[in-house]
Amino acid sequence: MSNPFVQIVEPLDAKQPLKKFFNLSKLEDARYGMLTTLGKHLVSFDEHLRTSAEFVLPFFLLSHCLIIFYYSGVPAVVDFAAMRDAVKKLGGDPENINPICPADLVIDHSIQQNTLLFQWGSQAFKNMRIIPPGSGIIHQVNLEYLARVVMDQDGYYYPDSVVGTDSHTTMVDGLGVLGWGVGGIEAEAVMLGQPISMVLPEVVGYKLLGNPQPLVTSTDIVLTITKHLRQVGVVGKFVEFFGPGVAQLSIADRATIANMCPEYGATAAYFPVDDISIGYLVQTGRDKEKILCTKKYLEAVGMLRDFKNSSQDPDFTQVVELDLHTVVPCCSGPKRPQDKVAVSDMKKDFETCLGAKQGFKGFQIAPDRHNSVIKFNFEGCDFELAHGSVVIAAITSCTNTSNPSVMLGAGLLAKKAVEAGLTVKPYIKTSLSPGSGVVTYYLRESGVMSYLSQLGFDVVGYGCMTCIGNSGPLPDSVVEAIVQGDLVAVGVLSGNRNFEGRVHPNTRANYLASPPLVIAYAIAGTVRIDFEEEPLGINASGKKIFLKDIWPTRNEIQAVERQFVIPGMFKEVYQKIETVNESWNALDAPSDKLYTWNPKSTYIKSPPFFDGLTLALQTPKTIEDAYVLLNFGDSVTTDHISPAGNIARNSPAARYLTSRGLTPREFNSYGSRRGNDAVMARGTFANIRLVNKFIDKQGPQTVHFPSGETLDVFDAAERYKQAGHPLIVLAGKEYGAGSSRDWAAKGPFLLGVKAVLAESYERIHRSNLVGMGVIPLQYLPGEDARTLGLTGRERYTIIIPENLKPQMNIQIKV
């Protein structure tokens, strides 16, 4: 996704040379890193840049003209349709609401009634190509099919780049395509002509050395890097990987590392193009002539890297190192992706978390209950659950299913497990949701799919599943046992996020792990196991089977990968995108330029964002006597803020859907109803793990101060709105971390939130708040709610000057 200009805002010092901002050793140097390449194109602007406080970078710095949607695609098309209605009412031409740049919208999630909307959009909007359902998850489709690496437009070659409406757009950085995520709101604005503004980032060089150990997977490497870079602190920065260790990583390995970029807080995580990148283009069936031109262009401009040649290493703001040989098998959890735990320490670490104080690494379970056991019956058989029991084991598409090495590794481990006589307990919810049809192809062709199926890991679809809360319900008897014993049940998944309440309401502990480890923990049935000392299970012959007995070696995996991951399968799988599947073409979509809303639909509804819109310019107004709706501490994520996962039966959203004649079985998930603002507003701040300082327990409730009543957040907000009271939110550090969800800003806006006062923000969420007219205020350095003595029970008047600008100080009267 792009438009002709990318606006970069940076307080430039006229006394400093341009190289300070592009990390250039010298502008004419042929050794280019990611940003030094961009700097090369700016030589002619040198004098202007040295004296200007703001400047605009040319279009080719964000060149791909690609927008990648997943769930964000639903509200984007809904918003555009509503904008057309608003323009029509104002007497304008509704067709002026149209993307000015080419945009690809990849449908990869639960669609239901949204399909007709997308089909209408593909016909009503120019410059919008819609990739139909069933193709795969957006990031993998981009990596395997859409990304060009080098653009060829009207005889001009220039580097490919992309921004997309998901924070994990960074996955394509592993192929050498500079990309990062923006919010859905920001994306819509850019599609309609607004520039992307950003502060020129620092670039941290991450040097990789050595070779991985034989039993280490790319997942282990990325979880290690995630923890390391969180400690280094790279929020708002670009990370570029270099050093001889990079040459030891496949493109799939690099893409796995780049995908997790949001989890370590960087804006982009870039791997420059080398011969392995070119080989990947061949492997994935790209056009041979274009591949040849790509390589020649990169060689000509000095952008084709040899990671073993240190003379090509760029200059960086900061350099950190990792010896790949020091990486050990690991997981991350139980509540955050940066909390790495070595597999050898998992049992001890989990048991420590049980008794630790409630927090990211604690559940505060009384010592006398650590060994509680609850018996239950499932399908006529008796089982037991305890703290640490695995109830969800999912190989899910977020991070790892782009990587044949870990997927084939999981398949080979499954094969050996079945042959050794091991099984998975039937009550454990197992699933396999690959990133694209290519994965199914090579798993089937290599002969391991049947073994995965025997352990319960059948393909359930090609899109985000368990990672986004779409695991579906657990068996009733399992839920009853968990509730009865107040058990800390566990989900193990190969995703990238494990924040509280995200995976499933009944799994209080969730661990990120490689696909082979997901299967291993599913077989074990618990995370309270020492794989070195304790067997995974005992087969029918009474033999103890240990993990080391069935774990495939790196050489085994690579041999199978070389044989079965071939160009032909990529061409076959993606051929359907060129022809578009028959069922998609057969849809009878309306051809009108205005969308015909169905008043009976509970999935698609015209949003109220443009109600009362006039041609008069609206100036920001002072926020007077606002109440605090919620008072948060640190690390409140968009999973806490925006509607996600299943719709709880006792929630405001459930009550709304019931009033529309739906039964709980028909509620579906919030993600599937992103086109209905009535559902989404009611699902805002509805996370069951929400920690609000006004309430003495976790849950989606708050205090309505005029009455003193404790209410669901939506119900309290409605009371304030009916009385004409504006609202604000108080928060600590890293407010809005997590997925770049537009509803994390739209929802608070609809609840009547006018401003947020926090210690710091996640970049995309802050931008989304601005896009919705919710002002993101930040405490002055060294100050916070504690130092100022704020409890959140005060009334706040925020003085908004007419000349409101970023980074200016404003007055708040309490």
mmCIF file of C-alpha atoms in Angstrom, residues 5 96 191:
data_model
loop_
_atom_site.group_PDB
_atom_site.id
_atom_site.type_symbol
_atom_site.label_atom_id
_atom_site.label_comp_id
_atom_site.label_asym_id
_atom_site.label_seq_id
_atom_site.Cartn_x
_atom_site.Cartn_y
_atom_site.Cartn_z
ATOM 1 C CA PHE A 5 4.599 10.524 -0.934
ATOM 2 C CA ASN A 96 -14.221 9.801 -5.288
ATOM 3 C CA MET A 191 -5.421 4.693 0.351
#
